[in-house]
Short mmCIF file of C-alpha atoms and ligand atoms in Angstrom, two decimals:
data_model
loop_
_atom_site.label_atom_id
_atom_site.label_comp_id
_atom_site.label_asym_id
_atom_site.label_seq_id
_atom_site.Cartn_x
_atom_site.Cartn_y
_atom_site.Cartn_z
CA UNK A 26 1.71 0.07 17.48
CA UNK A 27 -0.26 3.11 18.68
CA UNK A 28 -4.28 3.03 18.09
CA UNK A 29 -5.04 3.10 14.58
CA UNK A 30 -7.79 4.95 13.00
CA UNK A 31 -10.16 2.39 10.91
CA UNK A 32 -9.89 2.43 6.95
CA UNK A 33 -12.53 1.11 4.68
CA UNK A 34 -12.04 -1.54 2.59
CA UNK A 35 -14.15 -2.23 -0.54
CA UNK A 36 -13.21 -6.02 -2.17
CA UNK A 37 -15.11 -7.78 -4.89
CA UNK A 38 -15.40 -11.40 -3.53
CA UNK A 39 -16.72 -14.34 -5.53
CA UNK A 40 -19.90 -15.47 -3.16
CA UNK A 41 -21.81 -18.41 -5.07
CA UNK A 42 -22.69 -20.27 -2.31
CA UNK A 43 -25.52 -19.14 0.03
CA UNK A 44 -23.20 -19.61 3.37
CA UNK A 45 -20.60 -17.40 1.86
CA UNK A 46 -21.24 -14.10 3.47
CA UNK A 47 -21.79 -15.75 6.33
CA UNK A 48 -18.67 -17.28 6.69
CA UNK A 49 -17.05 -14.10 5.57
CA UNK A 50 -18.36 -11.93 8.27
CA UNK A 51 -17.91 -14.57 10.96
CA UNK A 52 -14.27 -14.59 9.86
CA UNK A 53 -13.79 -10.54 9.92
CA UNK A 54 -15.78 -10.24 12.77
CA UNK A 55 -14.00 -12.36 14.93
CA UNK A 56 -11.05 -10.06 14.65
CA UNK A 57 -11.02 -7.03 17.47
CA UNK A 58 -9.63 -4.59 14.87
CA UNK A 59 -12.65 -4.91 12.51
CA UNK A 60 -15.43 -2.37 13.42
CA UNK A 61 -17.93 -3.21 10.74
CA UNK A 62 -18.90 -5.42 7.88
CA UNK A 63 -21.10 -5.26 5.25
CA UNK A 64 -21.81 -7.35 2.34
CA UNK A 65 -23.68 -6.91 -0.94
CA UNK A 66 -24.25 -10.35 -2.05
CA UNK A 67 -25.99 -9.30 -5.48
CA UNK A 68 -22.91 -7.17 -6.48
CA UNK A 69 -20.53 -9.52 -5.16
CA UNK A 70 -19.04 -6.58 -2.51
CA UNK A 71 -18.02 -7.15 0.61
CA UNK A 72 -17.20 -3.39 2.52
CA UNK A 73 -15.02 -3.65 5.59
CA UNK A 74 -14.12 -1.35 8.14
CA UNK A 75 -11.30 -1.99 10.17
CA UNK A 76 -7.51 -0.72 11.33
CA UNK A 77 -6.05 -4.06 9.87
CA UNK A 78 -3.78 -3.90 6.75
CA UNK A 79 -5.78 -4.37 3.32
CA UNK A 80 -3.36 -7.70 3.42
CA UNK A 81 -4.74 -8.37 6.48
CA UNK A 82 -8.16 -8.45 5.37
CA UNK A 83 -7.47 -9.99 2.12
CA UNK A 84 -6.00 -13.02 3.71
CA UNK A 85 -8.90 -13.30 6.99
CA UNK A 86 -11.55 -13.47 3.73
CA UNK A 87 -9.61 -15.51 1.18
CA UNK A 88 -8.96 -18.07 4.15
CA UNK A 89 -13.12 -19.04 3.80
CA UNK A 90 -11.84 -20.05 0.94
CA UNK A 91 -13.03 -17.36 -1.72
CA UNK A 92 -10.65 -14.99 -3.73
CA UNK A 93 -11.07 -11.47 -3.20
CA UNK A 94 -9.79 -8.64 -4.98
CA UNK A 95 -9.61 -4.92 -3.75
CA UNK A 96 -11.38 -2.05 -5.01
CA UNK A 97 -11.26 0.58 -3.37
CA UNK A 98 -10.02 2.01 -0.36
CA UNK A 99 -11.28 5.15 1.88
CA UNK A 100 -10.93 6.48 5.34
CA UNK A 101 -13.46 7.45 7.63
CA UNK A 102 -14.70 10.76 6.68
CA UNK A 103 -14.60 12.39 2.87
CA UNK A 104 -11.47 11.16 1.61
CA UNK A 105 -8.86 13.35 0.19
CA UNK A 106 -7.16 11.40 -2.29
CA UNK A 107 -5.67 7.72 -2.76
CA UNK A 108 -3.33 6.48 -4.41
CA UNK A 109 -0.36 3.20 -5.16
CA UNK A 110 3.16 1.88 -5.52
CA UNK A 111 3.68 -1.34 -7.09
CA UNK A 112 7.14 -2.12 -6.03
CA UNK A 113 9.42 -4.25 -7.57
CA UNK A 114 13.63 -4.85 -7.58
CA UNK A 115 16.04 -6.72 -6.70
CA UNK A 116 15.62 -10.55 -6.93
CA UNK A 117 11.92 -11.63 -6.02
CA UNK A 118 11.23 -8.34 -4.40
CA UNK A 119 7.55 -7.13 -4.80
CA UNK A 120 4.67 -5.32 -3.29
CA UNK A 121 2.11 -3.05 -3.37
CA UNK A 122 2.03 -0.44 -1.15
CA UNK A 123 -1.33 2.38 -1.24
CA UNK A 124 -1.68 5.78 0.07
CA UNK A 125 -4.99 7.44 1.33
CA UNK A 126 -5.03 11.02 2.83
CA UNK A 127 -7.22 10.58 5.48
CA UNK A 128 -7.47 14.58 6.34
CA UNK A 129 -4.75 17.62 5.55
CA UNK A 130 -2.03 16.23 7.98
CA UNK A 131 -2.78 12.69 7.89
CA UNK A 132 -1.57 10.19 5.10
CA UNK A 133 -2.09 6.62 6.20
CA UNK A 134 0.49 4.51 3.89
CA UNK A 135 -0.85 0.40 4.01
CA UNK A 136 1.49 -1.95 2.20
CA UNK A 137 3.09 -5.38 1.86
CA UNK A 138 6.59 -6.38 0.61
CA UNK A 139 7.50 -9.35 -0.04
CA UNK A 140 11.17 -11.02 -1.15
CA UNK A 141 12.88 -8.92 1.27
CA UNK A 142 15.90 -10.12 3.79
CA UNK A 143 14.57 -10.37 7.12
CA UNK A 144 15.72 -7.30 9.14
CA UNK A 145 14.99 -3.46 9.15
CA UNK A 146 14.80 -1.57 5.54
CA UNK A 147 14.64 2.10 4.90
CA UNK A 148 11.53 3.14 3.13
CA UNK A 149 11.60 6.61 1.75
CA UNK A 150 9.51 8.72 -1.04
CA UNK A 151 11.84 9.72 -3.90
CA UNK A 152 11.53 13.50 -5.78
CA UNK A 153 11.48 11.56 -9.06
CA UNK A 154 9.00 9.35 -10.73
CA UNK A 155 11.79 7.56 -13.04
CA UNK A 156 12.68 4.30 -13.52
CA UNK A 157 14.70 4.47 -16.21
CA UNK A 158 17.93 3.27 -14.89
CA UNK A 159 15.55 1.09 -12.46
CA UNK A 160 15.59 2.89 -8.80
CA UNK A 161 18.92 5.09 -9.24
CA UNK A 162 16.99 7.32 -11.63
CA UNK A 163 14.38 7.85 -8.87
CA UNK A 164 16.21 11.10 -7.81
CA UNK A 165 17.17 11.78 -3.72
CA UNK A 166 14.71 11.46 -0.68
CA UNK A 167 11.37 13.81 -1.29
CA UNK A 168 12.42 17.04 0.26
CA UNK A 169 10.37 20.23 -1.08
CA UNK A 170 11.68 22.23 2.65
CA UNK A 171 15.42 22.03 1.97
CA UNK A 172 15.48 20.07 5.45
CA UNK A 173 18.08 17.09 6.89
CA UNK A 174 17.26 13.40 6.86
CA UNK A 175 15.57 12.38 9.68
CA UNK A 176 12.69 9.82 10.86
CA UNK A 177 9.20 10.27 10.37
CA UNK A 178 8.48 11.30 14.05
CA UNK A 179 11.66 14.16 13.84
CA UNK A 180 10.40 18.13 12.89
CA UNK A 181 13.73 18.24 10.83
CA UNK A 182 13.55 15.35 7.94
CA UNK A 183 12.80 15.11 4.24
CA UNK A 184 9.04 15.33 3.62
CA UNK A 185 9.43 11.53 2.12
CA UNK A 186 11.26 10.08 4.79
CA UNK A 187 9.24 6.76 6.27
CA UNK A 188 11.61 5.59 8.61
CA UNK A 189 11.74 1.59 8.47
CA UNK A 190 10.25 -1.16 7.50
CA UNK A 191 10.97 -4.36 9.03
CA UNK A 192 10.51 -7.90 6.89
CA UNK A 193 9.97 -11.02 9.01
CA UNK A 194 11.51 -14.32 8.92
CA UNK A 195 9.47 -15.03 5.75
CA UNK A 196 10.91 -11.97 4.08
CA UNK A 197 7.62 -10.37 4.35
CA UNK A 198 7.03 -6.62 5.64
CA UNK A 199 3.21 -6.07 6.01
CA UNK A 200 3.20 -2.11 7.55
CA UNK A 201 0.48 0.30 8.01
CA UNK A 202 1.74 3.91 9.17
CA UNK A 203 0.16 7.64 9.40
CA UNK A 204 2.32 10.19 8.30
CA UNK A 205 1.76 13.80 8.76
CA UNK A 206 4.24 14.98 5.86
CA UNK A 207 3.45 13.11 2.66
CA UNK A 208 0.56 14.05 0.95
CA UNK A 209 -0.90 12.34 -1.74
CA UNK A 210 -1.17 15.15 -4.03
CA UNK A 211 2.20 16.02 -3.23
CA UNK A 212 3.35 12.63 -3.94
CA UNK A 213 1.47 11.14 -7.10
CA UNK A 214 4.28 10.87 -9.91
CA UNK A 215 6.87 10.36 -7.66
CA UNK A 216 8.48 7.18 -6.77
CA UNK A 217 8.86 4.93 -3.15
CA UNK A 218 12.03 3.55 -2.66
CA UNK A 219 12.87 0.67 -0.12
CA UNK A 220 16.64 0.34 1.09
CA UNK A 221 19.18 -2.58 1.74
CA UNK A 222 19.35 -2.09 5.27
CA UNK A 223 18.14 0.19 8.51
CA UNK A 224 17.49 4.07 7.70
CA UNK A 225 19.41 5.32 10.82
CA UNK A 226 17.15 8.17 11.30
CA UNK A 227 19.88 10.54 10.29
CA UNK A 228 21.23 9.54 14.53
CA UNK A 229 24.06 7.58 13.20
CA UNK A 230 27.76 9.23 12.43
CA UNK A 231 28.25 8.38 9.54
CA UNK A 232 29.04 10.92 6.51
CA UNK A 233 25.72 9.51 4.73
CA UNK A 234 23.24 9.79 7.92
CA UNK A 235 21.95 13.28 7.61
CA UNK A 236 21.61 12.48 3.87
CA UNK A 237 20.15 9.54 3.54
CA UNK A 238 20.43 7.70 6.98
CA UNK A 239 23.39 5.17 5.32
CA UNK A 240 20.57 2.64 4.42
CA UNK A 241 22.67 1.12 1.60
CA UNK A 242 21.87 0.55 -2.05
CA UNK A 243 18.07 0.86 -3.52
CA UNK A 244 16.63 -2.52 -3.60
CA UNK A 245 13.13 -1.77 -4.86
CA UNK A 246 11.11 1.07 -5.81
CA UNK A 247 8.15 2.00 -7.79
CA UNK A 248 6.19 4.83 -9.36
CA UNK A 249 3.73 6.43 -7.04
CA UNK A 250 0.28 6.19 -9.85
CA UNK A 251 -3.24 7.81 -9.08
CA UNK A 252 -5.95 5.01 -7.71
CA UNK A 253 -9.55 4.76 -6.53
CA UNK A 254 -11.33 5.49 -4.11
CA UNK A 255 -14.34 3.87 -2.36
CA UNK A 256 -16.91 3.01 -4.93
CA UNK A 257 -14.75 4.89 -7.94
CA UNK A 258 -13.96 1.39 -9.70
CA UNK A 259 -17.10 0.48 -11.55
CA UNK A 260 -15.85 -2.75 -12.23
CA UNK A 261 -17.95 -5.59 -11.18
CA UNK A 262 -17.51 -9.67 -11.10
CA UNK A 263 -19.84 -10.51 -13.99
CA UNK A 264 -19.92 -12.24 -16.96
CA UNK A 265 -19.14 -9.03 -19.21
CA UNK A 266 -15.21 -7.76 -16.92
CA UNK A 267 -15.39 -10.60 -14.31
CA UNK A 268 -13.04 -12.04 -16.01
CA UNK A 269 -10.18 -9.45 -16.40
CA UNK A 270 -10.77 -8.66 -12.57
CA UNK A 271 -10.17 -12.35 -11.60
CA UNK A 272 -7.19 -12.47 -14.51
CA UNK A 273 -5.44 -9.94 -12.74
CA UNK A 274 -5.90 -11.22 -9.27
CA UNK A 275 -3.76 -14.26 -10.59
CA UNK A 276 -1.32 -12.44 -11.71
CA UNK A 277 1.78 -11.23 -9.65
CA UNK A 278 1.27 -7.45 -7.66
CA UNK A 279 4.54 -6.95 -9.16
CA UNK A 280 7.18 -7.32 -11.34
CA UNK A 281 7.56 -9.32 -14.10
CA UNK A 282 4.30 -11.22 -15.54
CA UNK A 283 2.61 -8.16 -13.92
CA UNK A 284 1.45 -5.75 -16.91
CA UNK A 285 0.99 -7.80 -20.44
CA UNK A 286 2.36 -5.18 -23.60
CA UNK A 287 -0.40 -3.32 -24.98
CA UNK A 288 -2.72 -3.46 -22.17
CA UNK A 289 -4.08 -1.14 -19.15
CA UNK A 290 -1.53 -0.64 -16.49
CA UNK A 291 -2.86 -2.66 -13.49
CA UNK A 292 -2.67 -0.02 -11.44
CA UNK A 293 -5.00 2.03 -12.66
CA UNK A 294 -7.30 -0.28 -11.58
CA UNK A 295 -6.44 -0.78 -8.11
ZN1 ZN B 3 15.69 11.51 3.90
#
């Protein structure tokens, strides 16, 4: 992976004991890709800055042994715009997968898939945010320039074309890319769509490639939604919305047991 420019992280963390942010920042700080750390012990925040995935960071602070659950999420500078896929499918497919517009040009996508067969999967943005007939109502690849499929690095793809991800052994893809074509504004309403197999790049010879790089059926997707920003989510862990905060970091990212009828999407929150 080329160098990757930092992201802040905000997470509320439960800290009741008095070595807790201690053990917290010894655990991000021993990481290389962590450039700073700060914690707010009062408001239960802990504010990291780092070019790790937010799964990534999740995991080094929830392995002190304290849940945390993420807020917020901004880049360096004045951010432009965030925003998140909760993607779901076939089988035990889910994930979340968040956008933030770092600057005009660059859109750093951060996300983690899980239930996926090990192996290369095409990951593209879809012109339609419809679910209706679960991911083949999501429309064809994002393509507002009337342009070929291609890979993310190419001058002549679809605006929404990602390239691949690639799940592990474990059936996990944890990814963190920059793209210089999707824009969140562009984007928000629309759906992400994750493939059966390998996007060829549109480099393969097959009828489908310069379509939509013969990655075989849709096997997840979800609607691109609108989400916060550093310090936009006023929600705090205290007695009065602790509780929902904690509720929902029980629940599954995705998928079924996910959103309860009659209440808030989730991912408004996020
Ligand atoms: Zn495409």
């Amino acid at each position: 992976m080329e160098t990757q420019r930092p992201t802040k992280l905000e997470f509320a963390v439960q800290m009741t004991c008095e070595s807790c942010p201690d053990k917290i920042r010894a655990a991000l700080q021993g990481k290389p890709e962590v450039k700073s750390v700060s914690i707010d012990v009062g408001r239960g925040e802990v504010l990291v800055e780092s070019a790790l995935t937010t799964a990534e960071v999740q995991a080094l602070i929830e392995n002190t042994g304290r849940r945390a659950v993420l807020k917020g999420i901004g880049g360096s500078e004045q951010d432009v715009g965030s925003a998140v896929a909760m993607v779901s499918g076939v089988g035990s497919i889910q994930g979340v997968v968040r956008f933030l517009q770092l600057s005009e040009g660059q859109c750093l996508i951060d996300g983690t898939i899980d239930g996926l067969v090990p192996g290369p999967h095409g990951l593209h943005v879809h012109t339609l945010g419809d679910l209706t007939v679960d991911c083949s109502s999501c429309g064809e690849h994002y393509n507002p320039f009337g342009t070929g499929h291609g890979g993310p690095g190419d001058a002549d793809r679809h605006a929404g074309d990602l390239g691949n991800i690639m799940a592990g052994p474990d059936g996990r893809a944890s990814f963190r890319l920059e793209d210089s074509q999707v824009k969140v504004w562009d984007v928000i309403g629309r759906s992400l769509v994750v493939d059966e197999k390998e996007d060829d790049l549109g480099r393969g010879n097959h009828p489908l490639s310069k379509q939509t790089g013969n990655s075989g059926e849709r096997i997840a997707c979800g609607i691109i939604a609108r989400s916060a920003g550093l310090f936009q989510n006023p929600k705090q862990i205290c007695a009065c919305d602790g509780v929902t905060l904690w509720e929902e970091r029980d629940r599954p990212i995705a998928g079924k047991g996910r959103s309860k009828a009659g209440t808030e999407t989730p991912a408004a929150h996020l």
